[in-house]
PDB file of C-alpha atoms in Angstrom:
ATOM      1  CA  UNK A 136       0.000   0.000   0.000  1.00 47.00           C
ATOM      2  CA  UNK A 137       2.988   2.680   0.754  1.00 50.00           C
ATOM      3  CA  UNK A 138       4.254   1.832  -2.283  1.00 47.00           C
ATOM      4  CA  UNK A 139       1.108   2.778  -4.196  1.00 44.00           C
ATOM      5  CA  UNK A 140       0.799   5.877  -2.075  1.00 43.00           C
ATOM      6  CA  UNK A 141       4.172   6.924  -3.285  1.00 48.00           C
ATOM      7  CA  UNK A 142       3.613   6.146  -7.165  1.00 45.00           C
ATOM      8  CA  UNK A 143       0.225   7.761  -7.030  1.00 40.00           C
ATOM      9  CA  UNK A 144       2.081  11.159  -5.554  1.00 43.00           C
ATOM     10  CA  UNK A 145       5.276  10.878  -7.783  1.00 43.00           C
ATOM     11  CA  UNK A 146       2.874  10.777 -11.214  1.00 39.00           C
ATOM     12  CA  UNK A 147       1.037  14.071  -9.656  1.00 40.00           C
ATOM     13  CA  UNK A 148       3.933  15.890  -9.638  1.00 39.00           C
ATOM     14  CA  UNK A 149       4.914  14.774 -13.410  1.00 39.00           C
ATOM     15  CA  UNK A 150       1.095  16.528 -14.478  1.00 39.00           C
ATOM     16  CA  UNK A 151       1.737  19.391 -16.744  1.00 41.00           C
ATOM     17  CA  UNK A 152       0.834  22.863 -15.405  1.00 42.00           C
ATOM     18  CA  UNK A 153      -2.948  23.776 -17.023  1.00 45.00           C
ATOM     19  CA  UNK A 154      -2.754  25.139 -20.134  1.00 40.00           C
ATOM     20  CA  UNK A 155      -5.255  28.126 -18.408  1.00 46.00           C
ATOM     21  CA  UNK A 156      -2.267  28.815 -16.014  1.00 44.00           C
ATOM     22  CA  UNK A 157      -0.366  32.558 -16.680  1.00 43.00           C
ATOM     23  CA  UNK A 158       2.785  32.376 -19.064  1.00 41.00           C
ATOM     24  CA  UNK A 159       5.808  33.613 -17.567  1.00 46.00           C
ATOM     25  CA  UNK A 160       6.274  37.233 -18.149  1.00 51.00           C
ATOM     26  CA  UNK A 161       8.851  38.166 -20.481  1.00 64.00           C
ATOM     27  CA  UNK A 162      11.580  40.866 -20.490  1.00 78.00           C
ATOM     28  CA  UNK A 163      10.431  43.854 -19.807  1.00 86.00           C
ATOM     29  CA  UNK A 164      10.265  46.382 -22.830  1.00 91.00           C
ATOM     30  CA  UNK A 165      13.356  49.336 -23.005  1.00 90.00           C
ATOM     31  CA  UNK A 166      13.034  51.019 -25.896  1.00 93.00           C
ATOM     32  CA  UNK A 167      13.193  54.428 -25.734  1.00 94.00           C
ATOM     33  CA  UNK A 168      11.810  56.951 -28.176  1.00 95.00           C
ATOM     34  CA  UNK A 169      12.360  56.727 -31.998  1.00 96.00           C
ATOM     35  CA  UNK A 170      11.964  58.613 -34.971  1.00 94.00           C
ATOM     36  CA  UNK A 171       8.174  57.432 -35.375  1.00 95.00           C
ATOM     37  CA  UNK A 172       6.628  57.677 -32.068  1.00 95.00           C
ATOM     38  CA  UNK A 173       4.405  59.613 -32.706  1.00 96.00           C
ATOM     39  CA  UNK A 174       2.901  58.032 -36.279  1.00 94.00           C
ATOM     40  CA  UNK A 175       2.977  54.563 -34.190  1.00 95.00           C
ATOM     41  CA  UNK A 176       1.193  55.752 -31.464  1.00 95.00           C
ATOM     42  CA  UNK A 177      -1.331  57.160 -33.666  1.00 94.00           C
ATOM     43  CA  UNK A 178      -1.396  53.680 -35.546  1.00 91.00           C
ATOM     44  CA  UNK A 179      -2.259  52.315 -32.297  1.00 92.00           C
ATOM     45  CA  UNK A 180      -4.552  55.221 -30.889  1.00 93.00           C
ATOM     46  CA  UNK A 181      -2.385  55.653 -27.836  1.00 94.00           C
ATOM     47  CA  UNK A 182      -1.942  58.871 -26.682  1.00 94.00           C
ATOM     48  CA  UNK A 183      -0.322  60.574 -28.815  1.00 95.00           C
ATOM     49  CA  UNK A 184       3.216  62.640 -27.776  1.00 95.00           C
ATOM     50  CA  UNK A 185       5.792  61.595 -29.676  1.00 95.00           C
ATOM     51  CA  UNK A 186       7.354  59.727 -26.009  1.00 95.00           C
ATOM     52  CA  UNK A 187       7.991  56.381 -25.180  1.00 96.00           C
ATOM     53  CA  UNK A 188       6.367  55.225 -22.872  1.00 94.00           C
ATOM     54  CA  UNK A 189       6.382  51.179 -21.052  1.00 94.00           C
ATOM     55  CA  UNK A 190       2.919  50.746 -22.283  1.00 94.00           C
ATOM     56  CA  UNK A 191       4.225  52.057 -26.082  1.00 94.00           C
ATOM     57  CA  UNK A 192       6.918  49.874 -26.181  1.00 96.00           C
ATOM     58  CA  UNK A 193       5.118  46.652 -25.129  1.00 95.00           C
ATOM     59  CA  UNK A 194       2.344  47.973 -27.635  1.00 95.00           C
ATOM     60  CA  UNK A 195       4.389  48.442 -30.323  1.00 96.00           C
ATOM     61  CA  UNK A 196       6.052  45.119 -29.657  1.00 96.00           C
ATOM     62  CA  UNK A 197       3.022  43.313 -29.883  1.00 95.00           C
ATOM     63  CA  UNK A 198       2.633  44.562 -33.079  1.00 95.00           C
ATOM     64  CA  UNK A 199       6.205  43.837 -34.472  1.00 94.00           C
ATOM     65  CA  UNK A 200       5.450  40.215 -33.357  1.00 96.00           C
ATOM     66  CA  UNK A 201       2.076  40.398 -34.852  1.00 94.00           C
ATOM     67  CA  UNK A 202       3.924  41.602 -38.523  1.00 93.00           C
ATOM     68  CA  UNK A 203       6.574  39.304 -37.913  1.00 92.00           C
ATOM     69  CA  UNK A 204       9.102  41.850 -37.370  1.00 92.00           C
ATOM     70  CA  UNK A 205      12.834  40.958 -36.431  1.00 91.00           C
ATOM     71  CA  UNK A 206      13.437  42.078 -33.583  1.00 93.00           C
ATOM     72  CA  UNK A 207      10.149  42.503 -31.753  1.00 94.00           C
ATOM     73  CA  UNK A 208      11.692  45.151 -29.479  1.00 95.00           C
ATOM     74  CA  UNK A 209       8.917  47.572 -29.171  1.00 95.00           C
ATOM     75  CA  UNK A 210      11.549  50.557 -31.214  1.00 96.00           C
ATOM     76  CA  UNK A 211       8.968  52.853 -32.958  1.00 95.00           C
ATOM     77  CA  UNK A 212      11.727  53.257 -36.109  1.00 95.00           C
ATOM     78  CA  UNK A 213      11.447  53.475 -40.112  1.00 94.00           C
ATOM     79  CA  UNK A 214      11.405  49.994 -40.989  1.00 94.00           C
ATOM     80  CA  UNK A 215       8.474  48.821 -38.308  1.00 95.00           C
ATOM     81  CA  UNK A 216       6.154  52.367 -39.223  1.00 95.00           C
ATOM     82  CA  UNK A 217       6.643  51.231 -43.164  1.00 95.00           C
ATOM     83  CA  UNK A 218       5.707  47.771 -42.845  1.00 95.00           C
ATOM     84  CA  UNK A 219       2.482  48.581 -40.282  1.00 95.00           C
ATOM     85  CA  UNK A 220       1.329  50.922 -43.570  1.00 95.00           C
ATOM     86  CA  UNK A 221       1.742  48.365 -46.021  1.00 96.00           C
ATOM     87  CA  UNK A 222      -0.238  46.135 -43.275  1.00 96.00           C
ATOM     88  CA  UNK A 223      -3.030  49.046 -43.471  1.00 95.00           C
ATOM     89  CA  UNK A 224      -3.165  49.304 -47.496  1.00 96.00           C
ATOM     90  CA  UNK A 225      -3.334  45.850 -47.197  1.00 96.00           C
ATOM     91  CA  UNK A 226      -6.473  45.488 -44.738  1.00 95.00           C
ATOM     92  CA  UNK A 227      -8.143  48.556 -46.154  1.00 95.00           C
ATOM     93  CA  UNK A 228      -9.337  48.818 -50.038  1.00 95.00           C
ATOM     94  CA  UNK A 229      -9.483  52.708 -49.391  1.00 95.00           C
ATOM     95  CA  UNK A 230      -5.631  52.930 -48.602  1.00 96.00           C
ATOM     96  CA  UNK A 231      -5.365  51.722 -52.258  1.00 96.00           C
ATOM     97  CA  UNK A 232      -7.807  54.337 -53.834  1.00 96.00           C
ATOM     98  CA  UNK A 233      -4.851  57.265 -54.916  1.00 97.00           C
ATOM     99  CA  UNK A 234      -3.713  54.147 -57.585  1.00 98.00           C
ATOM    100  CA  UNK A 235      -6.525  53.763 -60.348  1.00 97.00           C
ATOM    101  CA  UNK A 236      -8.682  50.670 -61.335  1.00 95.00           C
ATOM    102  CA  UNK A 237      -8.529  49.010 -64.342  1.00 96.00           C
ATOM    103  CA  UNK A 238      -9.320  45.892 -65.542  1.00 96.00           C
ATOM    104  CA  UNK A 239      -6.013  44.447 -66.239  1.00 96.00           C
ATOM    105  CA  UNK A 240      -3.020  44.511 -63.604  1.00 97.00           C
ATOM    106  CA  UNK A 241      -1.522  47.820 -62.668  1.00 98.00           C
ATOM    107  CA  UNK A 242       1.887  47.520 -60.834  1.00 98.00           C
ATOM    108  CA  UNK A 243       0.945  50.820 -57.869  1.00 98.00           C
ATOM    109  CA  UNK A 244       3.937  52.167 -56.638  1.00 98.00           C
ATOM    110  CA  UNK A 245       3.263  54.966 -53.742  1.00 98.00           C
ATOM    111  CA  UNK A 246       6.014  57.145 -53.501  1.00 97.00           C
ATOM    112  CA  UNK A 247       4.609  59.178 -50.652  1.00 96.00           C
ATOM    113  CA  UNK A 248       4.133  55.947 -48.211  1.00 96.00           C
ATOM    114  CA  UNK A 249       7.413  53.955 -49.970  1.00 97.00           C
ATOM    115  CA  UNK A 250       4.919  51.089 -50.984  1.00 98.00           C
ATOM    116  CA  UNK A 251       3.952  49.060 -54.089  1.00 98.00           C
ATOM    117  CA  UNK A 252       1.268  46.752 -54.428  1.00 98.00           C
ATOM    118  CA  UNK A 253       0.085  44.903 -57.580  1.00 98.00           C
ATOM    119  CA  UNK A 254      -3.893  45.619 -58.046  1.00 98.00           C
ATOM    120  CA  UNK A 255      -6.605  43.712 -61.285  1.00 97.00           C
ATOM    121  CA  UNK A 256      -9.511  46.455 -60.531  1.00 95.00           C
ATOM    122  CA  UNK A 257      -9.307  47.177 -56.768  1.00 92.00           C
ATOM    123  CA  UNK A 258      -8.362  43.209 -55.775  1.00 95.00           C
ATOM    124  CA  UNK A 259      -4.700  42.977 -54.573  1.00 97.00           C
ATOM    125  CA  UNK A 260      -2.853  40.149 -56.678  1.00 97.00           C
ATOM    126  CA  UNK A 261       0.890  41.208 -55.311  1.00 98.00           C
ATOM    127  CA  UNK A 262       1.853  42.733 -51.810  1.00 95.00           C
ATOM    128  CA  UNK A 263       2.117  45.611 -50.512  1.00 98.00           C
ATOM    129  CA  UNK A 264       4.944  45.292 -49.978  1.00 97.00           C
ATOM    130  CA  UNK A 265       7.864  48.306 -48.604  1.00 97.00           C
ATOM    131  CA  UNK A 266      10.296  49.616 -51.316  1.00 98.00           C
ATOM    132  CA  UNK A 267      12.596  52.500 -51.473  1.00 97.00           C
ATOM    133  CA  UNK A 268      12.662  54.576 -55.049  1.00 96.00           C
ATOM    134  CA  UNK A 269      15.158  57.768 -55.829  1.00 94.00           C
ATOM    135  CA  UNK A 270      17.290  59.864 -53.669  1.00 92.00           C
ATOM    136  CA  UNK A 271      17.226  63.616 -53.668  1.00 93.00           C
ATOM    137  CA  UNK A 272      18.151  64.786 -57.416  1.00 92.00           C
ATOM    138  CA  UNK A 273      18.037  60.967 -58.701  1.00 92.00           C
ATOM    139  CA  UNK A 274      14.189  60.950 -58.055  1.00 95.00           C
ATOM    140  CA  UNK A 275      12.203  57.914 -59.379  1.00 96.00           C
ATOM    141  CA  UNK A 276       9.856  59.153 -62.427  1.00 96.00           C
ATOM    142  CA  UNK A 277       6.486  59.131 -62.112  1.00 97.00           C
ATOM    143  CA  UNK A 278       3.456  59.068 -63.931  1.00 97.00           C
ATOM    144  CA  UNK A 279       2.168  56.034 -66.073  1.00 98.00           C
ATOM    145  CA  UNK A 280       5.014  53.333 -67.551  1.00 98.00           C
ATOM    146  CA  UNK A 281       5.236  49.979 -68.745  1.00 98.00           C
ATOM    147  CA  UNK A 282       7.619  47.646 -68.594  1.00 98.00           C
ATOM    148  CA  UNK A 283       9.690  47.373 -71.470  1.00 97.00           C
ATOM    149  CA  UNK A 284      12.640  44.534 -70.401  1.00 97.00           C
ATOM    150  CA  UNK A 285      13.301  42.376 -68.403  1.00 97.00           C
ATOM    151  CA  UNK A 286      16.886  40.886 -66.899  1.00 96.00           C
ATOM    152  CA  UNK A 287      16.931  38.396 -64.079  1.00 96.00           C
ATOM    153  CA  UNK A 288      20.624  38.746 -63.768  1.00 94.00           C
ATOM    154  CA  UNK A 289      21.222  42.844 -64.627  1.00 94.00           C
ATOM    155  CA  UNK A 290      23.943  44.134 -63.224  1.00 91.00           C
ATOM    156  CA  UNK A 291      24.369  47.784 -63.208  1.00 89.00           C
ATOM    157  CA  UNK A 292      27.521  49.257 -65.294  1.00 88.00           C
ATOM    158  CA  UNK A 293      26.774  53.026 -63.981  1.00 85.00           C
ATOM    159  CA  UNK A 294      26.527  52.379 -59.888  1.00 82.00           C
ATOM    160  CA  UNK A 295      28.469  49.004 -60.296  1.00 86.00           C
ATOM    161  CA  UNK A 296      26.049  46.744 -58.394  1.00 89.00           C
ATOM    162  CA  UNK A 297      24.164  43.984 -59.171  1.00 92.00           C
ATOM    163  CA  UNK A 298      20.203  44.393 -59.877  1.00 94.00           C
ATOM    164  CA  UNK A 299      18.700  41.073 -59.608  1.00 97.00           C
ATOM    165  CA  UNK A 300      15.189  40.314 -60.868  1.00 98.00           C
ATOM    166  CA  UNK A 301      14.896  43.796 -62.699  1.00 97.00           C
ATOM    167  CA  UNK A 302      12.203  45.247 -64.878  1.00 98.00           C
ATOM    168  CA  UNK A 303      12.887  48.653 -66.730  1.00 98.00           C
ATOM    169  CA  UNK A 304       9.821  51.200 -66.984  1.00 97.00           C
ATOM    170  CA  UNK A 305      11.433  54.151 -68.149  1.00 95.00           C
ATOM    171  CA  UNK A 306      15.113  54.162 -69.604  1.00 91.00           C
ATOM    172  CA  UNK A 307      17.464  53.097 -66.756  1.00 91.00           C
ATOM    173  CA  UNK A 308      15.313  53.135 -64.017  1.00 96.00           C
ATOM    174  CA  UNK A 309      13.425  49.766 -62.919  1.00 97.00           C
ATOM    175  CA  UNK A 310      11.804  47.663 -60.173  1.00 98.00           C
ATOM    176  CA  UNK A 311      14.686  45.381 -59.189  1.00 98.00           C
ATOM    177  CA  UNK A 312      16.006  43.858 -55.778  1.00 97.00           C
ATOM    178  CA  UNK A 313      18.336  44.358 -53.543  1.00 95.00           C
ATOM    179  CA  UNK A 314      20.480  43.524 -50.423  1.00 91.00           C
ATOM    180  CA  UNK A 315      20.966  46.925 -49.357  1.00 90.00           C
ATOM    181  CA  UNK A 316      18.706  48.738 -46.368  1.00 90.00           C
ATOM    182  CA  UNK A 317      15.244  49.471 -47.856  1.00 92.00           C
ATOM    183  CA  UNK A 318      14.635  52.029 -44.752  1.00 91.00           C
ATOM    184  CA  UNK A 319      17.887  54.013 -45.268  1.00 84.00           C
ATOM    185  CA  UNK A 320      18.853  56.688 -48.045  1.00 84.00           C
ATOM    186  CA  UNK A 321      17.345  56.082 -51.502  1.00 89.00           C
ATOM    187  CA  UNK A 322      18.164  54.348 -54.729  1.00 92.00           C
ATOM    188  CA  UNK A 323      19.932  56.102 -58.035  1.00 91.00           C
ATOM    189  CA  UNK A 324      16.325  56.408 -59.089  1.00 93.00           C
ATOM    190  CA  UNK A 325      14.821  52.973 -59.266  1.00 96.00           C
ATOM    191  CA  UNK A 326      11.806  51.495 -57.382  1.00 98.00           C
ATOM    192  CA  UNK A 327      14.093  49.110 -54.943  1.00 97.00           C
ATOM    193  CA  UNK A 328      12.692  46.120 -53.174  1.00 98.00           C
ATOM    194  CA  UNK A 329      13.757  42.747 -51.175  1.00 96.00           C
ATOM    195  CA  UNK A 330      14.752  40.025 -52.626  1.00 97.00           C
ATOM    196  CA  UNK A 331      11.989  37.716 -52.129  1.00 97.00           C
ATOM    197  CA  UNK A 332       9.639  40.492 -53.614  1.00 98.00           C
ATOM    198  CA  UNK A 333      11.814  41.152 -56.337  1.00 98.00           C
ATOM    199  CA  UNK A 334      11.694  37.927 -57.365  1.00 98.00           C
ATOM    200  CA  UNK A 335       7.937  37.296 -57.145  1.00 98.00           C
ATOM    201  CA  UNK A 336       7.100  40.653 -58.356  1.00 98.00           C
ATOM    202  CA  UNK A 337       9.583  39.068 -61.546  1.00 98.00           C
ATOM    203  CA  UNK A 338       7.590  35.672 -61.755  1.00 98.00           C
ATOM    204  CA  UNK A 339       4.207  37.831 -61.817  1.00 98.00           C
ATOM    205  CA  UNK A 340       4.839  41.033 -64.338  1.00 98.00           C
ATOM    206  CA  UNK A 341       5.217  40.446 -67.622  1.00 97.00           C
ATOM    207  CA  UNK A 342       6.542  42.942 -70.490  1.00 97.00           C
ATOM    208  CA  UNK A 343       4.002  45.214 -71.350  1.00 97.00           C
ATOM    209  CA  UNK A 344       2.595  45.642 -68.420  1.00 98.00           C
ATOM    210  CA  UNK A 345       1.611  48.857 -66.518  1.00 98.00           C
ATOM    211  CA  UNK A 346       2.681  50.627 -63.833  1.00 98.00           C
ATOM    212  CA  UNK A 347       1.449  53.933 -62.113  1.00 98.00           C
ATOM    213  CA  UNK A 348       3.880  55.837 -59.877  1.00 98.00           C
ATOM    214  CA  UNK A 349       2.497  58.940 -58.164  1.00 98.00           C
ATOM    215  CA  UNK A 350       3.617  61.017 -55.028  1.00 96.00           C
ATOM    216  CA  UNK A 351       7.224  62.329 -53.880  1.00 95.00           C
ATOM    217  CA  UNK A 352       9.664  60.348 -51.638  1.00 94.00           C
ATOM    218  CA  UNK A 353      10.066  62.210 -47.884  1.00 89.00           C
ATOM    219  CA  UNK A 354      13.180  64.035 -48.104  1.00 85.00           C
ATOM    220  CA  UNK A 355      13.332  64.714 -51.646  1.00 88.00           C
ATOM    221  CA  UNK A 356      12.826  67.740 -54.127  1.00 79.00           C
ATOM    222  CA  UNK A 357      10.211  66.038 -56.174  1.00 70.00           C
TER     223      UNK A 357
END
């Protein structure tokens, strides 16, 4: 009888904790202010100051986990602001309405919000996605284009870099990835985007097709 006793009390303390029972907490969220406080906080309806504050930056770091953002740290910076408005054009068909509807694809690139997004009438059929078009003096033309050529393997002889997956719109200027830091600087003029949505954007667009291009990049002359 002790013996069963002591089994029976040995395989209660081997039952898993309920799956009702609190996580433990996790570390507790430092980031101070950043360069979009105050558009995040809006985002989020907090109150809006343009200050960090602890319940910001555990806010803003549940939505950086929501996006799958790397690293969730609850920093209110460039690249997590751009990719919580491509989330919102997404989501909402009226984010989308400053790029016209047709019925065959349009390739929308939104120079204002640094975001392109492939649209058949108003349904999405490619991102949005975050890109990053023309510095100051090298702007990225606007207006409407079409793709003229493609070259999965350019490489550029006037900057000297390669520009995988590209498709030219207007004379050297084109939609074409890169490794570089989509949230710093700008481009020599074309419409820059990751890798991965380079090369889908590639797979997708064919010559011919359309693009529109409207607004000015923040910082620039134009």
């Amino acid at each position: 009888m002790r013996w069963l006793l002591a089994s029976i009390a040995a395989l209660s303390l081997a039952v898993p904790a309920s799956p009702d029972a609190p996580a433990p907490a996790g570390p507790a969220c430092r980031a101070g202010t950043a360069p979009y406080q105050r558009e995040l906080e809006r985002e989020l309806r907090l109150t809006v100051d343009g200050r960090q504050s602890a319940a910001d930056c555990a806010a803003i770091r549940r939505l950086q986990q929501r996006l799958g953002i790397r690293p969730a740290d609850g920093s209110a910076n460039l690249r997590t602001y751009r990719l919580v408005v491509a989330d919102k054009i997404r989501r909402n068909p009226a984010e989308r309405r400053a790029c016209p509807a047709r019925p065959y694809r349009i390739t929308c690139v939104d120079l204002n919000r640094q975001v392109l997004w492939a649209q058949s009438g108003r349904g999405l059929v490619f991102g949005p996605v975050p890109v990053r078009s023309g510095r100051d003096g090298l702007e990225t033309r606007r207006g409407w284009q079409r793709i003229y050529q493609k070259n999965r393997y350019h490489y550029s002889t006037i900057y000297h870099v390669p520009m995988p997956y590209a498709q030219f719109f207007n004379g050297g200027q084109a939609l074409h990835g890169t490794r570089s830091d989509l949230f710093s600087s700008g481009s020599g003029g074309c419409v820059n985007l990751a890798l991965g949505d380079a090369r889908r954007l590639y797979d997708l667009l064919q010559k011919g097709d359309r693009l529109y291009l409207w607004g000015t990049k923040p910082g620039t002359g134009g």
